[in-house]
Short mmCIF file of C-alpha atoms and ligand atoms in Angstrom, two decimals:
data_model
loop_
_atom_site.label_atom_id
_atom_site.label_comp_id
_atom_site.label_asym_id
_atom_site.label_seq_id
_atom_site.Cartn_x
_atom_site.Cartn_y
_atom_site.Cartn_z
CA UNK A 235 108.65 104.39 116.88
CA UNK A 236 109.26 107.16 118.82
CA UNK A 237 108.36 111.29 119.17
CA UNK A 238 111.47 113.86 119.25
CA UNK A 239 111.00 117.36 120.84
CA UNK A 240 113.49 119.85 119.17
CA UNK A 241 113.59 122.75 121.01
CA UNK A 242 116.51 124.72 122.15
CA UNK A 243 117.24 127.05 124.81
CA UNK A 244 114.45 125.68 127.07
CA UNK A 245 114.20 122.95 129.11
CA UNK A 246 111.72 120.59 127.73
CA UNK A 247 111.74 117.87 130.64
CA UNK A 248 108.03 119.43 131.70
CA UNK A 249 106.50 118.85 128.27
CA UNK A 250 107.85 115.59 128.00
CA UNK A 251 106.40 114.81 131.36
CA UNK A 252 102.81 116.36 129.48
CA UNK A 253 103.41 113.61 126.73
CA UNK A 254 103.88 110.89 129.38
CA UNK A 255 100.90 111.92 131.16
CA UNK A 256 98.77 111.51 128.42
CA UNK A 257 100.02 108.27 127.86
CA UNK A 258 103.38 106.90 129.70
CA UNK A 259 103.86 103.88 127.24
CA UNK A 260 104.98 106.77 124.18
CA UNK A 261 108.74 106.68 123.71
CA UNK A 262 109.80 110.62 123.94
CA UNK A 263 113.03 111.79 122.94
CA UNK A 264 115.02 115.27 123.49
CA UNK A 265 116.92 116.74 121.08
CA UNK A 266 120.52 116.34 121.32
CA UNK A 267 119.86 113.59 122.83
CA UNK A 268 118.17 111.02 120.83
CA UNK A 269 119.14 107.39 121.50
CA UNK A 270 117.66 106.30 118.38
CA UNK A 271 117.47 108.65 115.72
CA UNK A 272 116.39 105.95 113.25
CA UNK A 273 112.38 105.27 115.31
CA UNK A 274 111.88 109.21 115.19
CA UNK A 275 108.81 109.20 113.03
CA UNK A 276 107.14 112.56 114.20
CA UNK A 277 108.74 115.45 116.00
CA UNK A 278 107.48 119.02 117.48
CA UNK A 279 110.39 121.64 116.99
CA UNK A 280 110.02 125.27 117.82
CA UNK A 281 113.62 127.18 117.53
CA UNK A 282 115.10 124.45 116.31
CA UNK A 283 118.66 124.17 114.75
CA UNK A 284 118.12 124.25 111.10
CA UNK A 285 119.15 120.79 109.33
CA UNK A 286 119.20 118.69 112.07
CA UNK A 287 115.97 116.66 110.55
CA UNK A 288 118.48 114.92 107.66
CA UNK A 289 119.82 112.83 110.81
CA UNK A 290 115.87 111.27 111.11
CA UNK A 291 115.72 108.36 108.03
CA UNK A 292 112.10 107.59 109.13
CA UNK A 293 110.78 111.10 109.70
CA UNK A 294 106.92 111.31 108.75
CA UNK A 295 105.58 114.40 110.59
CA UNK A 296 106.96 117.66 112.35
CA UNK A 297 104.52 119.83 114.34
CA UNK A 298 105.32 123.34 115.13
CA UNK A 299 105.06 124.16 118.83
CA UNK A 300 103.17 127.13 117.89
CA UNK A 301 100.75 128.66 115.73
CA UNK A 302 103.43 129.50 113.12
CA UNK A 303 105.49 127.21 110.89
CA UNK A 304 107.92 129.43 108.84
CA UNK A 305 110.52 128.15 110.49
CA UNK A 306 109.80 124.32 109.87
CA UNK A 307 108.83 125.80 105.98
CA UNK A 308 112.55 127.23 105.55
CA UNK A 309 113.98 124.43 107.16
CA UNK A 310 115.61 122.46 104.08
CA UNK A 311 116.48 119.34 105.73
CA UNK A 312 112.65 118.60 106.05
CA UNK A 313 111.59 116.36 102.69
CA UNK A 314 109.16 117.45 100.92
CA UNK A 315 107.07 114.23 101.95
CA UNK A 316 107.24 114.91 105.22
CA UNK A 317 104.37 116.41 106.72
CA UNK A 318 103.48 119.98 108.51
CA UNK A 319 101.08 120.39 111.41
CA UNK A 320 101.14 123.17 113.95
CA UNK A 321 98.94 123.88 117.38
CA UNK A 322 95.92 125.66 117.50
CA UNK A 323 94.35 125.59 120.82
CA UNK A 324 91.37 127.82 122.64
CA UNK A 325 94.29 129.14 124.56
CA UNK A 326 96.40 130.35 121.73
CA UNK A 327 93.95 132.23 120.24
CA UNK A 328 92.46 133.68 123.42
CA UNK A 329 95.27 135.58 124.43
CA UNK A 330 95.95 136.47 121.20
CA UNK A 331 92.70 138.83 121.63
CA UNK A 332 93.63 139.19 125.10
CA UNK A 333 96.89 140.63 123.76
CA UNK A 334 94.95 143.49 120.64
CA UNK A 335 92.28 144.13 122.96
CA UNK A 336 94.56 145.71 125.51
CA UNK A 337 97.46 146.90 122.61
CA UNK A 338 93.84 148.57 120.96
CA UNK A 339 92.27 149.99 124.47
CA UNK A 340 96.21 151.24 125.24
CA UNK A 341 96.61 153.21 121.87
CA UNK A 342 93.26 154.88 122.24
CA UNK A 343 93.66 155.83 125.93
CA UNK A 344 97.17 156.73 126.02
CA UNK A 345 98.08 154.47 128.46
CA UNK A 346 102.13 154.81 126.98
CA UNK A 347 102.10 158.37 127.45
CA UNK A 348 100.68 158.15 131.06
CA UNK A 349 103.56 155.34 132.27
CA UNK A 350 105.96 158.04 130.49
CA UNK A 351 104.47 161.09 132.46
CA UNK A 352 104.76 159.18 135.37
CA UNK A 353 107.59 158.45 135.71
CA UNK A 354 108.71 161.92 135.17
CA UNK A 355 106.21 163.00 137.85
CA UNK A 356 104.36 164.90 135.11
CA UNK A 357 100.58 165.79 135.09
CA UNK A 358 99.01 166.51 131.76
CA UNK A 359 96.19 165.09 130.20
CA UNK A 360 95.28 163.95 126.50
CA UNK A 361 92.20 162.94 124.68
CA UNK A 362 91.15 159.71 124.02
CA UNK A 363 90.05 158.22 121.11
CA UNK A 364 86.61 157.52 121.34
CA UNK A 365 85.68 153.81 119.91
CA UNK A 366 83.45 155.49 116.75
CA UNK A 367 86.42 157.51 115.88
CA UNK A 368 88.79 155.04 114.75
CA UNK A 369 88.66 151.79 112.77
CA UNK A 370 91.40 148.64 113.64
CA UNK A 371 92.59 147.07 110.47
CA UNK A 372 93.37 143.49 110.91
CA UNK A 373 95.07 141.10 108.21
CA UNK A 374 94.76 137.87 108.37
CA UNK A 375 91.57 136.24 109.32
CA UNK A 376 92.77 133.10 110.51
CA UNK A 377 92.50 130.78 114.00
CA UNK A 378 93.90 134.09 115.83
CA UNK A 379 92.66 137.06 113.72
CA UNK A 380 89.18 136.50 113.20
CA UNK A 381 88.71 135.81 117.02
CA UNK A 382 90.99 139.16 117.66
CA UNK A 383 88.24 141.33 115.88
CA UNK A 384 85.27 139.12 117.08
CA UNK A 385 86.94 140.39 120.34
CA UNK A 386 87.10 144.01 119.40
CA UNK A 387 83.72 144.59 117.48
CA UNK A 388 82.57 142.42 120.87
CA UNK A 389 83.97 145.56 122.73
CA UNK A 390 82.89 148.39 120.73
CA UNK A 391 84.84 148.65 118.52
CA UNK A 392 84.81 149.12 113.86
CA UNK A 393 86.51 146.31 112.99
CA UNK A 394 87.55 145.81 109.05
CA UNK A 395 89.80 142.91 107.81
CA UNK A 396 91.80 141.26 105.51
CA UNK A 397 92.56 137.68 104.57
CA UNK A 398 93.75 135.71 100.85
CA UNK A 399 90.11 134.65 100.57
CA UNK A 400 86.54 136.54 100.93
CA UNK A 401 85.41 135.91 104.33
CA UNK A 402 81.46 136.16 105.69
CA UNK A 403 82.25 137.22 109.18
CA UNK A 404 79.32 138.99 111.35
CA UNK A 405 79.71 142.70 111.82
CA UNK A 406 82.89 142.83 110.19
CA UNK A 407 83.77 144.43 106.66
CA UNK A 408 86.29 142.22 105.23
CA UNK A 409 88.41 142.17 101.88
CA UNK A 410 90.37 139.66 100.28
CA UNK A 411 93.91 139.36 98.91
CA UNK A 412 93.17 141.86 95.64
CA UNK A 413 91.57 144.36 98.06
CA UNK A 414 94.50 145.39 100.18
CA UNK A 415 94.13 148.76 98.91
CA UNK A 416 90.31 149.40 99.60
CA UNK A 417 90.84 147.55 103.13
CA UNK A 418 93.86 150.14 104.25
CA UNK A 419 91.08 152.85 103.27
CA UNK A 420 89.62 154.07 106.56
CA UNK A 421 91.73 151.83 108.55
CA UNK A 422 93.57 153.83 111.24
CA UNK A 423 95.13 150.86 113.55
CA UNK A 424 96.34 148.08 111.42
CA UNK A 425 97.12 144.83 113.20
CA UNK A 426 99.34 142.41 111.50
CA UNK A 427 97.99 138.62 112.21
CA UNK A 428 99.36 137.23 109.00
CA UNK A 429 101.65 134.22 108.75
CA UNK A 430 105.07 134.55 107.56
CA UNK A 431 105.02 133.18 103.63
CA UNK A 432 107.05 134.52 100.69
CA UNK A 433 103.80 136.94 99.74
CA UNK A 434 103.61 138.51 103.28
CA UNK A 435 107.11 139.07 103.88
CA UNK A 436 108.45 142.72 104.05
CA UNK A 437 104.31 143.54 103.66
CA UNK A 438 104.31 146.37 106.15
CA UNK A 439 106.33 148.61 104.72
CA UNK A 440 106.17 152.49 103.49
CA UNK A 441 103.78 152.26 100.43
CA UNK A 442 101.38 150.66 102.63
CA UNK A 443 101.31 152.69 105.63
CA UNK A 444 100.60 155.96 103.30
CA UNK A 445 97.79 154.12 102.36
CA UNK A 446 96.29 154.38 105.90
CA UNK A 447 94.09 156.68 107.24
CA UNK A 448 94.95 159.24 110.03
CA UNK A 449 95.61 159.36 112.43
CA UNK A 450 97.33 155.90 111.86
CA UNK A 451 99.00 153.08 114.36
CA UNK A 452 100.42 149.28 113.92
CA UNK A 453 100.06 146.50 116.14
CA UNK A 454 102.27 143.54 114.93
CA UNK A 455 102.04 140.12 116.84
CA UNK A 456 103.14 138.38 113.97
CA UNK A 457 106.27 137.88 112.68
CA UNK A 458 109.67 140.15 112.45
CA UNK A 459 110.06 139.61 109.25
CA UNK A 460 106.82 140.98 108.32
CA UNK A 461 108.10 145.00 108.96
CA UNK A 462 110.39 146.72 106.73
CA UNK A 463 112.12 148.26 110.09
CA UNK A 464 113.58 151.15 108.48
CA UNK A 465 109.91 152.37 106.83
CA UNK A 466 108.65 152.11 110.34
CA UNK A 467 111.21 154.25 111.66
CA UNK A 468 110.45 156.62 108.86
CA UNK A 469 106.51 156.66 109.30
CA UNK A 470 107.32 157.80 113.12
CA UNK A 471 109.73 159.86 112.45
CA UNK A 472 106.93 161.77 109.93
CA UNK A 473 103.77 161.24 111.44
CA UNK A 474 102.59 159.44 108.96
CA UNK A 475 102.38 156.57 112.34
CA UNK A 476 101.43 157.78 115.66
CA UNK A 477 102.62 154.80 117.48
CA UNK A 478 103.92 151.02 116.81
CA UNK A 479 103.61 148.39 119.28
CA UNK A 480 105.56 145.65 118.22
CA UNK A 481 105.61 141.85 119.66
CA UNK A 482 107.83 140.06 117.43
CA UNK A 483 111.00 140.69 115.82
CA UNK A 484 113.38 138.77 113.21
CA UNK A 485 116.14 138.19 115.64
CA UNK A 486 114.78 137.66 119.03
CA UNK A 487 115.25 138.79 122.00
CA UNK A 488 115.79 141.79 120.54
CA UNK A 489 119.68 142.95 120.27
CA UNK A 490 120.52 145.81 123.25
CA UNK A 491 121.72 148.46 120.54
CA UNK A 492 118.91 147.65 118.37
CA UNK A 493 117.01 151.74 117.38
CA UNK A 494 113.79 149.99 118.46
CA UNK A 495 114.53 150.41 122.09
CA UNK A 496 114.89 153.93 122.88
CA UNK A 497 111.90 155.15 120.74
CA UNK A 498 108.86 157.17 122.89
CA UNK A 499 106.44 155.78 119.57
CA UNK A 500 107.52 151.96 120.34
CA UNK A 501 106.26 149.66 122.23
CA UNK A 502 107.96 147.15 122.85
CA UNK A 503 106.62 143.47 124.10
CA UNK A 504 108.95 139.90 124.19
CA UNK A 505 106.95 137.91 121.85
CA UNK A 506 104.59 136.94 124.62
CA UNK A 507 101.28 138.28 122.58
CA UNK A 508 100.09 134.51 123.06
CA UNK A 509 102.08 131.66 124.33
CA UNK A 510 101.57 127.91 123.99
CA UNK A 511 100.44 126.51 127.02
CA UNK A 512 102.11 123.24 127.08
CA UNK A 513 99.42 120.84 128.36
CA UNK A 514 97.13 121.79 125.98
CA UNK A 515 100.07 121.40 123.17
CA UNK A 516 100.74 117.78 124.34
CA UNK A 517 96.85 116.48 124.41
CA UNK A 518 97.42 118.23 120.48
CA UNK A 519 100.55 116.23 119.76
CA UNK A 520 99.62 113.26 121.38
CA UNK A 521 96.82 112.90 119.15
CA UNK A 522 98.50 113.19 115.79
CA UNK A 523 101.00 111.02 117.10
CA UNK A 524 98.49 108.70 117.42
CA UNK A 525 97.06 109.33 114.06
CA UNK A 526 100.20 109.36 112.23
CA UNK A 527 100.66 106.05 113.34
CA UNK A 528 97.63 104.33 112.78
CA UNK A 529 97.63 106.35 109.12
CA UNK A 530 94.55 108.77 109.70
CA UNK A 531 94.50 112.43 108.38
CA UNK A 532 96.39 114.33 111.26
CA UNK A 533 95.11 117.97 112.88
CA UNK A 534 96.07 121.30 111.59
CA UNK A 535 98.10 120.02 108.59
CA UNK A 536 99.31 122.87 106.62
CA UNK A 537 99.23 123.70 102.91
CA UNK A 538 102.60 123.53 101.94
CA UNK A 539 101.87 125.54 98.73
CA UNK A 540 100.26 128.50 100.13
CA UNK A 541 102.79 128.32 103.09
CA UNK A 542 100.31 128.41 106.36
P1 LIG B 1062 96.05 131.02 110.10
O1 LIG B 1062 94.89 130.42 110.81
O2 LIG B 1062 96.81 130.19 109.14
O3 LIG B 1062 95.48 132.31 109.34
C1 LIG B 1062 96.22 133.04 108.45
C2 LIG B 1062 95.35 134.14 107.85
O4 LIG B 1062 96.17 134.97 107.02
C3 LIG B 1062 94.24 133.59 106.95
O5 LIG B 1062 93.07 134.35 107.12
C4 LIG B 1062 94.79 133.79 105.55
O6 LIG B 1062 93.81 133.98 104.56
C5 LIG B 1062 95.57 135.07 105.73
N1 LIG B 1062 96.61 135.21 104.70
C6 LIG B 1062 97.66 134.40 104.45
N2 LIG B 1062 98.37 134.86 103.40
C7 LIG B 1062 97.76 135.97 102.98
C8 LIG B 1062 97.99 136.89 101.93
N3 LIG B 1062 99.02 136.73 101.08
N4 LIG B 1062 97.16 137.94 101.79
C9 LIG B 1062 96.10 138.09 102.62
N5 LIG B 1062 95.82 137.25 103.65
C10 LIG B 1062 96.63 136.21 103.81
O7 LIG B 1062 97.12 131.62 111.12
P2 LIG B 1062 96.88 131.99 112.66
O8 LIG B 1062 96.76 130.77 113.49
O9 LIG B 1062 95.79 132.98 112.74
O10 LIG B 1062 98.29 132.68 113.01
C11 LIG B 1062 98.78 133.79 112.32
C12 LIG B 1062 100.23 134.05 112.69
O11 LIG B 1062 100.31 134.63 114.00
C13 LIG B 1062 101.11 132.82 112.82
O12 LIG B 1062 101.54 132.36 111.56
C14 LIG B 1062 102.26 133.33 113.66
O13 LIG B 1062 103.29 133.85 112.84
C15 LIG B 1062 101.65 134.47 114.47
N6 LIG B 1062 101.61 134.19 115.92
C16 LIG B 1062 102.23 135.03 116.78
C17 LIG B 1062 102.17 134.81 118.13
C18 LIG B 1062 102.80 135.75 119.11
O14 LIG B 1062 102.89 135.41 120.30
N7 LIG B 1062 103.23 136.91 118.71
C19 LIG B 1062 101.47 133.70 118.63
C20 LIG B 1062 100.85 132.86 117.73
C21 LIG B 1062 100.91 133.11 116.36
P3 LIG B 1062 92.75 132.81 104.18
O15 LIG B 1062 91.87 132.67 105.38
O16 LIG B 1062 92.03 133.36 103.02
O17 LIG B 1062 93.56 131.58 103.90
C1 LIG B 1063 104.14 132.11 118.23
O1 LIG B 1063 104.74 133.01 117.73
C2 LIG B 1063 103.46 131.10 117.51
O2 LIG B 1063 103.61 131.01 116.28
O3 LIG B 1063 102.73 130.32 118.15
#
């Protein structure tokens, strides 16, 4: 029996060392290098090569190494039988409303234009939002987005949000999947915490953003795929956004010629809105190694049907 870590582009020796720690009698693998693909019963991938999983027979469990698991979900060589589990950790979701509080408090006080002005040795002064002005939009309600507006309405701040199903959260309006419409009513910053399934995909896009009020801003810490790029660059272009600041991307890091990079309305951040601290992933995996292999229920299984 053993535990894989497929992960490319990073060294992994440290995590492995996490595992170990934990408990040193686990046999840990590294992707290329696996000794014995045949006793790889659980694995934890996160940019993985697609359709390397067919070359593990006894294959039970993959966890993501993050919050998201699109790219396990599109990864073909993982049977269907095969289960889906992915971290979620105080830490995760703390800087995760770390990462909208500041994205929020930068939008209203015009900390972008400031850096700008600066750097231009420019003195001119704006207004600021105030905090009953405006009202942040989140979707999703999940591990990280219902913390990210406890964290704003915490602050100040009118919070409103969306999720698939009707949510009870207190001091917060919320909506459900048929509602979208109602929800982007009166919403002025919308911040995209939604999971990357086939019903969210291509979701911020040009229809939608009319549908906001003004003046109107996007946070997305979510996934690339989630922005219809071109409708963004439209919505700047015609006011109809103020100001995008954008974490995540569908090809990452983000190509040097890409039109994202030179744009005053974009900011731009290297997926780093929250990052898996690796210690705290390893006492995660450990444990549904554990329970994997003594045939318990594991931790933060996903749905494979809804796709989160
Ligand atoms: P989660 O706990 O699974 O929550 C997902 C939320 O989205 C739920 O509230 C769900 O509604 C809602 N939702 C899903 N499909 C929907 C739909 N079609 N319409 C309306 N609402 C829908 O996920 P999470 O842990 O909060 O993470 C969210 C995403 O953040 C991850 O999937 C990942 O892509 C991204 N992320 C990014 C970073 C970064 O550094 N940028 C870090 C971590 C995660 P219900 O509650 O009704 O099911
Ligand atoms: C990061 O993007 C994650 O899904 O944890």
């Amino acid at each position: 029996m053993s535990l894989l870590i497929a992960v490319q582009h990073r060294d992994m020796t440290k995590f492995k060392d996490e595992i170990l720690h934990i408990d040193k009698n686990i046999d840990v693998e590294i992707w290329p290098n696996v000794k014995h693909p045949d006793r790889v019963q659980f694995a934890v991938a996160w940019d993985h090569p697609k359709q390397i999983f067919q070359n593990y027979p006894n294959l039970k469990a993959v966890s993501s190494l993050g919050a998201g698991v699109d790219h396990l979900l599109s990864d073909n060589s993982i049977p269907e039988t095969v289960h889906i589990t992915r971290v979620v950790a105080p830490s995760l979701t703390d800087q995760m409303s770390d990462f909208v509080l500041t994205a929020v408090l930068n939008l209203f006080r015009n900390t972008e234009r400031y850096v700008k002005q600066q750097q231009k040795g420019h003195w001119e002064k704006h207004k600021a939002y105030s905090k009953s002005e405006l009202t942040i939009g989140i979707m999703g309600l999940g591990e990280l987005g219902k913390a990210a507006a406890q964290r704003l309405i915490a602050n100040g701040f009118n919070v409103k949000g969306w999720a698939r199903t009707q949510k009870s959260i207190a001091g917060l309006a919320t909506y459900s999947n048929n509602e979208l419409t109602e929800f982007l009513n009166g919403a002025n910053v919308l911040v995209c915490l939604l999971p990357l399934t086939s019903e969210t995909d291509g979701i911020l896009e040009i229809d939608l953003f009319k549908k906001l009020s003004q003046p109107a801003f996007l946070i997305n810490a979510a996934r690339g795929e989630h922005l219809v790029e071109e409708d963004l660059i439209y919505a700047l272009d015609t006011g109809l956004i103020n100001h995008a600041v954008l974490d995540v991307f569908p090809k990452e890091p983000l190509p040097e010629s890409h039109a994202f990079w030179n744009r005053d309305k974009i900011t731009i951040t290297p997926h780093i809105a929250s990052v898996t601290d690796p210690k705290e992933a390893a006492t995660l995996i450990v444990e549904n190694y554990k329970r994997l292999l003594s045939g318990m229920e594991l931790l933060n299984a996903i749905d494979k049907k809804k796709g989160y």
